[in-house]
Coordinates of C-alpha atoms in Angstrom, one line a residue:
M1 CA 99.5 143.0 101.2
P2 CA 103.3 142.9 100.6
D3 CA 104.7 141.2 97.6
D4 CA 106.8 138.9 100.0
L5 CA 103.6 137.4 101.6
A6 CA 102.5 136.4 98.3
K7 CA 105.2 133.9 97.8
P8 CA 105.5 130.4 99.2
R9 CA 107.2 130.4 102.6
G10 CA 109.5 128.1 104.3
W11 CA 109.6 124.6 102.7
N12 CA 108.0 125.8 99.8
S13 CA 110.8 128.4 99.0
P14 CA 112.4 127.3 95.6
L15 CA 115.6 128.5 97.0
W16 CA 115.4 126.4 100.1
R17 CA 114.2 123.3 98.1
R18 CA 117.4 123.7 95.9
L19 CA 119.4 123.9 98.9
H20 CA 117.8 120.7 100.3
T21 CA 118.4 118.8 97.0
L22 CA 121.9 120.0 96.5
S23 CA 123.0 119.2 100.2
G24 CA 121.0 115.7 99.8
L25 CA 123.0 115.0 96.6
V26 CA 126.4 115.9 98.3
L27 CA 125.7 113.7 101.2
F28 CA 124.3 110.9 98.9
F29 CA 127.5 111.0 97.0
Y30 CA 129.5 110.7 100.2
V31 CA 127.4 107.8 101.4
A32 CA 127.7 105.9 98.0
S33 CA 131.5 106.4 97.9
H34 CA 131.8 105.2 101.6
L35 CA 129.9 102.1 100.9
L36 CA 131.6 101.5 97.8
N37 CA 135.0 101.7 99.6
H38 CA 133.6 99.2 102.1
T39 CA 133.3 96.5 99.3
V40 CA 137.2 96.5 98.9
G41 CA 137.1 94.9 102.3
I42 CA 135.9 91.7 100.5
V43 CA 139.4 91.4 99.4
S44 CA 141.4 91.9 102.4
V45 CA 142.0 94.5 105.2
D46 CA 145.2 95.8 103.6
A47 CA 143.3 96.4 100.4
L48 CA 140.5 98.3 102.4
Q49 CA 143.4 100.3 104.0
V50 CA 144.8 101.5 100.6
S51 CA 141.4 102.3 99.1
G52 CA 140.6 104.1 102.3
R53 CA 143.7 106.4 102.2
W54 CA 142.5 107.4 98.6
F55 CA 139.0 108.2 100.1
S56 CA 140.5 110.3 102.8
I57 CA 142.8 112.2 100.5
F58 CA 139.6 113.2 98.5
W59 CA 137.2 113.9 101.4
H60 CA 139.8 115.7 103.6
Q61 CA 140.5 118.4 101.0
E62 CA 139.4 121.8 102.3
I63 CA 136.6 122.2 99.5
T64 CA 135.3 118.7 100.0
T65 CA 135.4 118.9 103.7
A66 CA 133.5 122.3 103.6
A67 CA 131.0 120.8 101.1
L68 CA 130.3 117.8 103.3
Y69 CA 129.8 119.3 106.5
G70 CA 128.1 122.5 105.1
A71 CA 125.8 120.0 103.3
L72 CA 125.1 117.9 106.5
T73 CA 124.3 121.0 108.5
V74 CA 122.0 122.5 105.7
H75 CA 120.3 119.4 105.2
L76 CA 119.6 118.8 108.8
L77 CA 118.4 122.2 109.6
L78 CA 116.1 122.1 106.5
A79 CA 114.7 118.9 107.6
L80 CA 113.8 120.3 110.9
L81 CA 112.3 123.4 109.3
A82 CA 110.2 121.2 107.1
V83 CA 108.9 119.5 110.2
Y84 CA 108.2 123.0 111.9
R85 CA 106.5 124.1 108.7
R86 CA 104.5 121.1 107.9
E87 CA 100.8 121.5 108.5
S88 CA 99.6 118.0 108.8
L89 CA 101.9 114.9 109.5
R90 CA 98.9 112.8 108.5
E91 CA 99.1 113.8 105.0
M92 CA 102.6 112.4 104.5
S93 CA 103.0 109.4 102.3
W94 CA 104.7 106.2 103.5
G95 CA 107.9 107.0 101.7
E96 CA 108.0 110.5 103.2
I97 CA 107.4 109.2 106.9
V98 CA 110.1 106.4 106.3
Q99 CA 112.6 109.1 104.9
L100 CA 111.8 111.4 107.8
A101 CA 112.1 108.7 110.4
L102 CA 115.4 107.6 108.9
G103 CA 116.8 111.1 108.5
L104 CA 116.1 111.8 112.2
A105 CA 117.7 108.7 113.4
I106 CA 120.8 108.8 111.3
P107 CA 122.5 111.4 113.6
V108 CA 121.8 109.4 116.5
F109 CA 124.1 106.7 115.0
M110 CA 126.4 109.0 113.3
I111 CA 127.4 111.4 116.1
S112 CA 129.7 108.9 117.8
H113 CA 131.2 107.5 114.5
V114 CA 132.1 110.9 113.3
M115 CA 133.5 112.3 116.5
G116 CA 135.3 109.1 117.0
T117 CA 137.2 109.4 113.8
R118 CA 137.3 112.9 112.4
M119 CA 137.3 114.8 115.6
L120 CA 139.8 112.7 117.3
E121 CA 142.0 113.0 114.2
E122 CA 141.6 116.9 114.0
V123 CA 141.7 117.7 117.7
F124 CA 143.6 114.9 119.4
G125 CA 146.1 113.9 116.6
T126 CA 144.6 110.2 116.4
K127 CA 145.7 108.4 113.3
S128 CA 142.2 107.0 112.3
S129 CA 142.0 104.7 109.5
Y130 CA 139.8 101.6 108.3
L131 CA 141.9 99.3 110.6
Y132 CA 141.4 101.6 113.5
V133 CA 137.5 101.6 112.9
Q134 CA 137.4 97.9 112.4
L135 CA 139.5 96.9 115.3
T136 CA 137.5 99.2 117.6
I137 CA 134.0 98.0 116.3
W138 CA 134.8 94.3 116.1
K139 CA 137.3 93.8 118.9
F140 CA 136.8 96.4 121.7
A141 CA 133.2 97.7 121.1
P142 CA 131.2 94.9 119.3
H143 CA 127.8 96.6 120.3
Y144 CA 128.7 99.1 117.4
I145 CA 128.6 96.4 114.9
V146 CA 124.7 96.8 115.3
T147 CA 124.7 100.6 115.5
Q148 CA 127.1 101.0 112.3
T149 CA 125.0 98.4 110.4
L150 CA 122.0 100.5 111.1
L151 CA 123.8 103.8 110.3
L152 CA 124.8 102.1 106.9
L153 CA 121.3 100.9 106.1
A154 CA 119.4 104.1 107.3
S155 CA 121.8 106.5 105.2
W156 CA 121.5 104.5 102.2
V157 CA 117.7 104.0 102.2
H158 CA 117.2 107.5 103.3
G159 CA 119.2 108.7 100.4
C160 CA 117.6 106.2 97.7
I161 CA 114.0 107.4 99.1
G162 CA 115.3 111.1 98.7
L163 CA 116.5 110.4 95.1
H164 CA 113.2 108.4 94.1
L165 CA 111.0 111.3 95.3
W166 CA 113.1 113.8 93.5
L167 CA 113.3 111.8 90.2
R168 CA 110.1 109.8 90.0
F169 CA 108.3 112.3 87.7
K170 CA 111.0 112.3 85.1
P171 CA 110.3 109.8 82.3
G172 CA 114.1 108.8 81.8
Y173 CA 114.2 107.7 85.5
R174 CA 111.1 105.6 85.3
R175 CA 112.3 104.0 82.2
L176 CA 115.6 102.9 84.1
L177 CA 113.7 102.1 87.5
P178 CA 114.6 98.5 87.4
L179 CA 118.4 99.3 87.0
W180 CA 118.1 101.7 90.0
L181 CA 116.6 99.2 91.9
I182 CA 119.3 96.6 91.3
L183 CA 122.0 99.1 92.2
A184 CA 120.0 100.1 95.4
V185 CA 120.3 96.6 96.6
M186 CA 123.8 95.5 95.4
V187 CA 125.6 98.6 96.9
P188 CA 124.8 98.0 100.5
T189 CA 124.9 94.1 100.2
L190 CA 128.4 94.4 98.9
S191 CA 129.4 97.1 101.3
M192 CA 128.0 94.7 104.0
A193 CA 130.0 91.7 102.7
G194 CA 133.2 93.9 102.9
F195 CA 132.5 95.2 106.3
V196 CA 131.9 91.7 107.7
S197 CA 134.9 90.1 105.8
S198 CA 137.3 92.8 106.9
G199 CA 136.0 92.5 110.5
I200 CA 136.4 88.6 110.6
E201 CA 140.0 89.3 109.1
V202 CA 140.7 91.8 111.8
L203 CA 139.6 89.5 114.6
R204 CA 141.8 86.8 113.4
L205 CA 144.6 89.1 113.4
A206 CA 144.0 90.4 116.9
E207 CA 144.6 87.0 118.3
D208 CA 148.3 87.9 118.1
P209 CA 148.9 89.9 121.2
A210 CA 152.1 91.5 119.4
W211 CA 150.2 92.7 116.5
L212 CA 147.4 94.0 118.5
G213 CA 149.7 96.0 120.7
G214 CA 151.5 97.5 117.8
A215 CA 148.2 98.5 116.0
V216 CA 146.6 100.1 119.0
K217 CA 150.0 102.0 119.8
S218 CA 150.0 103.3 116.2
F219 CA 146.6 104.8 116.5
E220 CA 147.8 107.2 119.3
L221 CA 144.6 107.4 121.0
P222 CA 144.1 110.0 123.8
S223 CA 144.1 108.8 127.3
G224 CA 143.2 110.0 130.8
A225 CA 141.7 113.3 131.0
A226 CA 141.7 113.9 127.4
Q227 CA 139.7 110.7 126.9
R228 CA 137.1 111.5 129.6
E229 CA 136.7 115.0 127.9
F230 CA 136.3 113.6 124.5
L231 CA 133.5 111.3 126.0
R232 CA 131.9 114.2 127.5
W233 CA 131.9 116.0 124.1
V234 CA 130.3 113.0 122.5
Q235 CA 127.5 112.8 125.1
N236 CA 126.7 116.7 125.0
T237 CA 126.5 116.5 121.3
E238 CA 123.9 113.6 121.2
F239 CA 121.9 115.5 123.9
S240 CA 122.1 118.7 122.0
Y241 CA 120.7 116.8 118.8
Y242 CA 117.7 115.3 120.8
A243 CA 117.0 118.8 122.2
L244 CA 117.0 120.1 118.7
V245 CA 114.8 117.7 117.4
A246 CA 112.3 118.1 120.4
V247 CA 112.4 122.0 119.9
A248 CA 111.3 121.7 116.3
F249 CA 108.4 119.6 117.0
A250 CA 107.3 121.6 120.0
A251 CA 107.6 124.8 117.9
R252 CA 105.5 123.1 115.4
S253 CA 102.9 122.4 118.0
I254 CA 102.9 126.0 119.2
R255 CA 102.7 127.5 115.9
L256 CA 99.8 125.4 114.7
H257 CA 97.9 126.2 118.1
R258 CA 98.5 130.1 117.7
L259 CA 97.4 129.7 113.8
K260 CA 94.0 128.2 115.0
K261 CA 93.5 130.7 117.4
S262 CA 94.4 133.5 115.1
T263 CA 91.9 135.4 112.7
P264 CA 91.9 134.3 109.1
D265 CA 93.2 136.9 106.5
I266 CA 91.5 135.5 103.7
T267 CA 88.4 133.2 102.7
L268 CA 89.2 130.2 100.6
T269 CA 86.0 128.7 99.1
Y270 CA 85.9 125.3 97.7
H271 CA 83.7 124.0 94.9
N272 CA 81.3 122.3 97.5
G273 CA 80.8 125.6 99.1
Q274 CA 83.0 124.8 102.1
K275 CA 84.7 127.9 103.4
V276 CA 88.0 128.0 105.1
G277 CA 90.1 131.0 106.5
L278 CA 93.5 131.3 105.0
R279 CA 96.5 133.0 106.7
A280 CA 98.3 135.6 104.9
G281 CA 101.5 133.9 103.0
A282 CA 100.1 130.4 103.3
T283 CA 99.5 128.2 100.0
I284 CA 96.1 126.6 99.0
L285 CA 97.5 123.3 99.9
E286 CA 98.8 124.2 103.4
T287 CA 95.4 125.9 104.2
S288 CA 93.6 122.7 103.0
R289 CA 95.8 120.4 105.3
L290 CA 95.5 122.8 108.3
A291 CA 91.6 122.5 107.8
G292 CA 91.7 118.8 107.5
I293 CA 90.3 118.8 104.0
P294 CA 91.9 116.0 102.1
H295 CA 93.9 117.3 98.9
A296 CA 96.1 115.2 96.5
A297 CA 99.6 116.0 96.5
V298 CA 102.0 113.1 95.5
C299 CA 105.2 114.8 95.7
G300 CA 104.3 116.2 99.3
G301 CA 103.8 119.7 98.2
R302 CA 107.2 120.3 96.4
G303 CA 105.7 121.5 93.2
R304 CA 106.6 118.5 91.0
C305 CA 104.0 116.2 90.4
S306 CA 100.9 118.5 89.5
T307 CA 98.5 116.3 91.4
C308 CA 97.4 119.1 93.7
R309 CA 96.4 121.6 90.8
V310 CA 93.1 123.4 91.2
R311 CA 90.8 125.5 89.0
I312 CA 90.5 129.0 90.2
G313 CA 87.3 130.8 90.1
A314 CA 86.9 134.2 91.7
G315 CA 90.2 135.7 92.7
L316 CA 92.1 134.6 89.8
E317 CA 92.9 138.0 88.6
A318 CA 94.6 138.9 91.8
L319 CA 96.8 136.0 92.1
P320 CA 100.6 136.4 91.8
E321 CA 102.2 135.1 88.6
P322 CA 103.3 131.5 88.7
S323 CA 107.0 130.9 89.9
E324 CA 109.3 129.5 87.2
L325 CA 109.0 126.1 88.9
E326 CA 105.2 126.3 89.0
A327 CA 104.9 127.5 85.4
K328 CA 107.3 124.6 84.1
V329 CA 105.0 122.1 85.8
L330 CA 101.8 123.8 84.4
K331 CA 103.2 123.9 80.9
R332 CA 104.2 120.2 81.1
V333 CA 100.5 119.2 82.0
G334 CA 98.9 121.6 79.5
A335 CA 96.9 123.4 82.1
P336 CA 94.9 126.5 81.0
D337 CA 95.5 129.8 82.5
N338 CA 92.9 129.2 85.3
V339 CA 94.6 126.2 86.8
R340 CA 97.4 126.6 89.3
L341 CA 99.3 124.3 91.8
A342 CA 97.9 124.5 95.2
C343 CA 101.3 123.9 96.7
Q344 CA 102.9 126.9 95.1
T345 CA 99.8 129.4 95.0
V346 CA 99.4 131.9 97.7
P347 CA 96.0 133.9 97.4
T348 CA 96.0 137.5 98.4
V349 CA 92.4 137.9 98.2
D350 CA 89.2 135.8 98.7
T351 CA 89.5 132.9 96.3
E352 CA 87.3 130.2 94.8
I353 CA 89.0 126.7 94.0
T354 CA 88.2 123.4 92.6
P355 CA 90.6 120.5 93.1
L356 CA 91.0 118.7 89.9
L357 CA 92.2 115.2 91.0
P358 CA 90.8 113.1 93.6
P359 CA 92.2 113.6 97.1
N360 CA 93.2 110.0 97.3
Q361 CA 95.4 110.3 94.1
T362 CA 98.5 108.1 94.6
S363 CA 100.0 107.7 91.1
V364 CA 101.6 110.1 88.9
E365 CA 100.2 109.0 85.7
D366 CA 98.6 112.4 85.3
T367 CA 101.6 114.3 85.5
G368 CA 102.7 114.1 81.9
A369 CA 101.8 116.6 79.1
R370 CA 98.1 116.5 78.7
P371 CA 96.0 118.0 76.0
D372 CA 94.4 121.2 76.7
Y373 CA 90.9 120.0 75.6
L374 CA 90.8 118.2 78.8
A375 CA 89.9 121.3 80.8
G376 CA 87.0 121.8 78.3
Q377 CA 86.8 123.0 74.7
E378 CA 84.3 123.1 71.9
R379 CA 85.4 120.9 68.9
D380 CA 84.2 119.5 65.8
I381 CA 84.1 115.9 66.2
V382 CA 82.2 112.7 65.1
V383 CA 80.1 110.6 67.6
L384 CA 78.9 107.2 67.2
F385 CA 76.3 105.3 69.1
A386 CA 75.4 101.5 68.7
D387 CA 73.0 99.4 70.6
I388 CA 71.9 95.7 70.6
R389 CA 68.3 95.3 69.0
G390 CA 66.0 93.3 71.3
F391 CA 68.5 92.7 74.0
T392 CA 65.9 93.2 76.9
Q393 CA 64.1 90.0 75.7
L394 CA 67.2 88.2 75.0
S395 CA 68.7 88.8 78.4
E396 CA 65.2 87.8 80.0
Q397 CA 65.5 84.3 78.6
R398 CA 69.1 83.6 79.9
L399 CA 70.9 83.2 83.1
P400 CA 72.8 86.2 84.2
Y401 CA 76.0 84.4 83.7
D402 CA 75.1 83.9 80.1
T403 CA 74.0 87.4 79.6
V404 CA 77.1 88.9 81.0
F405 CA 79.2 86.4 78.7
I406 CA 77.6 87.4 75.6
L407 CA 77.8 91.1 76.4
N408 CA 81.4 90.8 77.2
R409 CA 82.1 89.1 73.8
Y410 CA 80.0 91.6 72.0
F411 CA 81.9 94.5 73.7
S412 CA 85.1 93.1 72.8
E413 CA 84.4 92.8 69.2
M414 CA 82.8 96.2 69.0
G415 CA 85.6 97.9 71.0
H416 CA 88.2 96.1 68.8
A417 CA 86.5 97.5 65.7
I418 CA 86.3 101.0 67.0
E419 CA 89.8 101.3 68.2
S420 CA 91.4 99.8 65.3
A421 CA 89.7 102.4 63.1
G422 CA 91.2 105.2 65.3
G423 CA 88.3 105.9 67.5
R424 CA 88.0 106.3 71.1
I425 CA 85.4 104.4 73.2
D426 CA 83.7 107.0 75.7
K427 CA 81.6 104.6 77.6
F428 CA 79.4 101.4 77.6
I429 CA 75.8 102.1 78.4
G430 CA 73.9 99.0 79.3
D431 CA 74.3 97.1 76.1
G432 CA 75.0 100.4 74.1
I433 CA 78.3 101.8 73.0
M434 CA 79.3 105.5 72.7
A435 CA 82.6 106.3 70.9
L436 CA 84.3 109.6 69.7
F437 CA 86.2 110.3 66.6
G438 CA 88.4 113.3 65.4
I439 CA 89.2 114.7 68.9
D440 CA 93.1 114.7 68.2
R441 CA 93.3 114.7 64.4
G442 CA 90.2 116.8 63.3
I443 CA 86.7 116.1 62.0
E444 CA 88.0 115.2 58.4
A445 CA 90.1 112.2 59.8
G446 CA 87.3 111.5 62.3
A447 CA 84.6 111.2 59.9
R448 CA 86.6 108.7 57.7
N449 CA 87.4 106.8 60.6
A450 CA 84.0 106.4 61.9
I451 CA 82.7 105.3 58.8
I452 CA 85.4 102.7 58.6
A453 CA 84.6 101.7 62.2
A454 CA 80.9 101.1 61.2
R455 CA 82.0 98.6 58.7
L456 CA 84.1 96.7 60.8
M457 CA 81.6 96.6 63.4
G458 CA 79.2 94.9 61.0
E459 CA 81.9 92.4 59.9
N460 CA 82.7 91.7 63.6
L461 CA 79.1 91.2 64.5
K462 CA 78.8 88.6 61.6
R463 CA 81.9 86.8 62.9
L464 CA 80.3 86.9 66.3
N465 CA 77.2 85.5 65.4
E466 CA 78.9 82.8 63.8
S467 CA 80.8 81.9 66.8
L468 CA 77.6 82.1 69.1
A469 CA 75.3 80.5 66.8
A470 CA 74.8 77.5 68.9
D471 CA 74.1 79.9 72.0
L472 CA 71.7 82.1 70.3
N473 CA 68.3 81.5 69.1
E474 CA 68.7 84.3 66.5
P475 CA 71.6 86.2 65.6
L476 CA 72.4 89.6 67.4
R477 CA 71.4 92.7 65.6
I478 CA 72.6 96.2 66.2
G479 CA 71.8 99.8 65.2
I480 CA 74.5 102.4 64.6
G481 CA 74.1 106.2 64.5
I482 CA 76.9 108.6 63.3
H483 CA 76.7 112.3 63.4
G484 CA 79.2 115.2 63.2
G485 CA 79.5 118.6 64.4
P486 CA 80.5 121.0 67.3
A487 CA 80.4 119.4 70.9
I488 CA 81.9 120.4 74.2
V489 CA 84.9 118.0 74.9
G490 CA 86.4 117.6 78.2
E491 CA 87.4 115.5 81.3
L492 CA 84.2 115.2 83.3
G493 CA 83.1 112.9 86.4
Y494 CA 83.8 112.5 89.9
R495 CA 87.0 111.0 91.4
E496 CA 88.0 107.6 89.9
T497 CA 85.0 107.9 87.3
R498 CA 86.4 111.0 85.7
G499 CA 87.2 110.7 82.0
L500 CA 87.1 112.2 78.5
T501 CA 83.6 112.7 77.1
A502 CA 81.5 115.1 74.9
V503 CA 78.2 116.7 75.3
G504 CA 76.0 118.7 73.3
D505 CA 73.6 118.7 70.5
T506 CA 76.0 116.5 68.3
V507 CA 76.0 113.9 70.8
N508 CA 72.0 113.9 71.3
T509 CA 71.6 113.8 67.6
A510 CA 73.9 110.7 66.9
S511 CA 71.9 109.0 69.9
R512 CA 68.6 109.7 68.2
L513 CA 69.9 108.6 64.7
E514 CA 70.8 105.3 66.6
A515 CA 67.4 104.8 68.0
L516 CA 65.7 105.7 64.5
T517 CA 67.6 102.5 62.9
K518 CA 65.0 100.3 64.4
E519 CA 62.1 102.4 62.9
H520 CA 63.8 102.4 59.3
G521 CA 64.9 99.0 59.6
V522 CA 68.6 99.6 58.8
Q523 CA 71.8 98.8 60.5
L524 CA 73.3 102.3 60.1
I525 CA 72.1 105.9 59.7
L526 CA 74.8 108.1 58.8
S527 CA 74.3 112.0 58.5
E528 CA 75.4 113.9 55.6
S529 CA 77.5 116.2 57.7
V530 CA 79.9 113.2 58.3
I531 CA 80.0 112.2 54.6
S532 CA 80.9 115.8 53.7
A533 CA 83.5 116.1 56.3
A534 CA 85.0 112.8 55.0
D535 CA 85.4 114.5 51.6
A536 CA 85.0 111.3 49.8
S537 CA 82.9 109.8 47.1
F538 CA 80.2 107.8 49.0
E539 CA 77.2 106.1 47.2
N540 CA 76.0 103.7 49.9
G541 CA 72.5 103.8 51.4
E542 CA 69.4 105.6 50.5
R543 CA 69.4 109.3 51.0
A544 CA 66.5 110.8 53.2
E545 CA 65.4 113.6 55.2
I546 CA 64.5 112.5 58.9
T547 CA 63.4 114.3 62.0
A548 CA 65.0 113.4 65.2
R549 CA 63.1 113.9 68.4
G550 CA 64.4 117.1 70.1
R551 CA 65.2 118.9 66.8
E552 CA 63.0 121.1 64.9
Q553 CA 65.0 120.9 61.5
S554 CA 65.1 117.5 59.7
I555 CA 68.6 115.9 59.1
S556 CA 70.0 114.7 55.9
V557 CA 71.1 111.2 56.2
R558 CA 72.0 107.9 54.6
L559 CA 70.2 104.7 55.5
V560 CA 72.5 101.9 55.2
E561 CA 70.9 98.5 55.5
D562 CA 74.1 96.5 55.9
A563 CA 77.3 98.3 57.4
T564 CA 79.7 95.7 55.8
T565 CA 78.8 97.3 52.4
L566 CA 80.6 100.3 53.4
P567 CA 84.1 101.1 51.7
S568 CA 87.1 99.8 53.2
A569 CA 89.0 103.0 52.6
L570 CA 87.9 106.4 51.7
S571 CA 89.9 108.7 49.4

């Protein structure tokens, strides 16, 4: 397959995305400066005229004029190309839908305004100014009050949505989001105030026939045949735009119909065994959408959010190297070598993939830097299990509400003890708790933290029993098992239930030690491997060799009758 077919096409082209962003920024700067200029109308029409002259001086320079109209042309054509290239309109977020609808609607309101000012000025020598615009809108064509208001709001909202979609994955932007929201509301509000205030003043001035006649004469408007020719140009331009939009949607329908009828070049196999034909040059995300397979892509497939990332199985070696954009995003999220962005990856051979985020993912919380162990690593960690003794009998004697109340109080106290000691709660299993220590800081720190957590759990349990003395026939009793060693750590689960956990013999052994606390009549069984990893003097508990179910060899442990007797600090 030629190299150019192994690169994202159309909307996914990095060059085109940069052009779309750059042209959008130029247009947004123009709209923002235009609206800010309107705010001067709050003062007076004369002040608006003065500020308008400076506005015109800046934007009527050759370089700024070329930049403005070039950006407008590029932005519009790329938007229509994006419509043509999009595989499924159903996959668009509400923000994208609103932005597209506004973007397509803006020229409808803009054509007559631009041609009635800039074109009249350049072709017919009309002296357009803010006074000319306001007098035309408020005195002679009041229906333009509505269209110009819609143009103002549509342009601003379209630009704000575009900026938000572009910047929302940047931490600095999210921190300042309240400020941006205030500006997003203030700018159009003040602009509308200036627009209305100056319009009312113009209507008052127009009540004087002499002033009105002099103002209209100073504009040097075309008349007769020239005026009719201008109106035809406006109408033809509007019809041409409508036709261009219609052609983009019609061409898209024809393209998708031909794709569905054509023979696929490559087979894409999903983790559930589903196979989908992939056309040469199409990305994984485009293929999923075309086949109607839900696939997360918060940024709309622009290679910014990383929510579309997939794990590659067979076919990994044949994939082209990540582009600069994709490599940057993958590095940001700490992705291993077998993870790629579906919106940027173009398979060249039959490929197996596994999406890593649920298809209904709507947040960007997972787009920051992520530890590499989330993808699966073997690490030396410490695992703690805890369970309430005799809880089944306790729950049978109580109403469901009382049982839930007691459990939530218990989980709150134990969870606080674990987290304050530097542990990570893995899960709650019935009335049991599983916690992990040392994933980030190493098994030495994890071992010390786990021992401290056990002591805190014992202390918190005593305090809880005192608090619930009137509600319990007898105090709650717990058993704690702690063991350390190698375990497979990674993010496991399905959809919303995915989370960091650990599996392996170390986990099973810790669970067995917790179960043996009942048999030995102690609150804590602590393996010697944890004490050794803590590298601290430890004299608590009776030494013992015990055999755990599922293990052939015995385990050296300490039998600690009361966890509160453990040291408060280890050195």
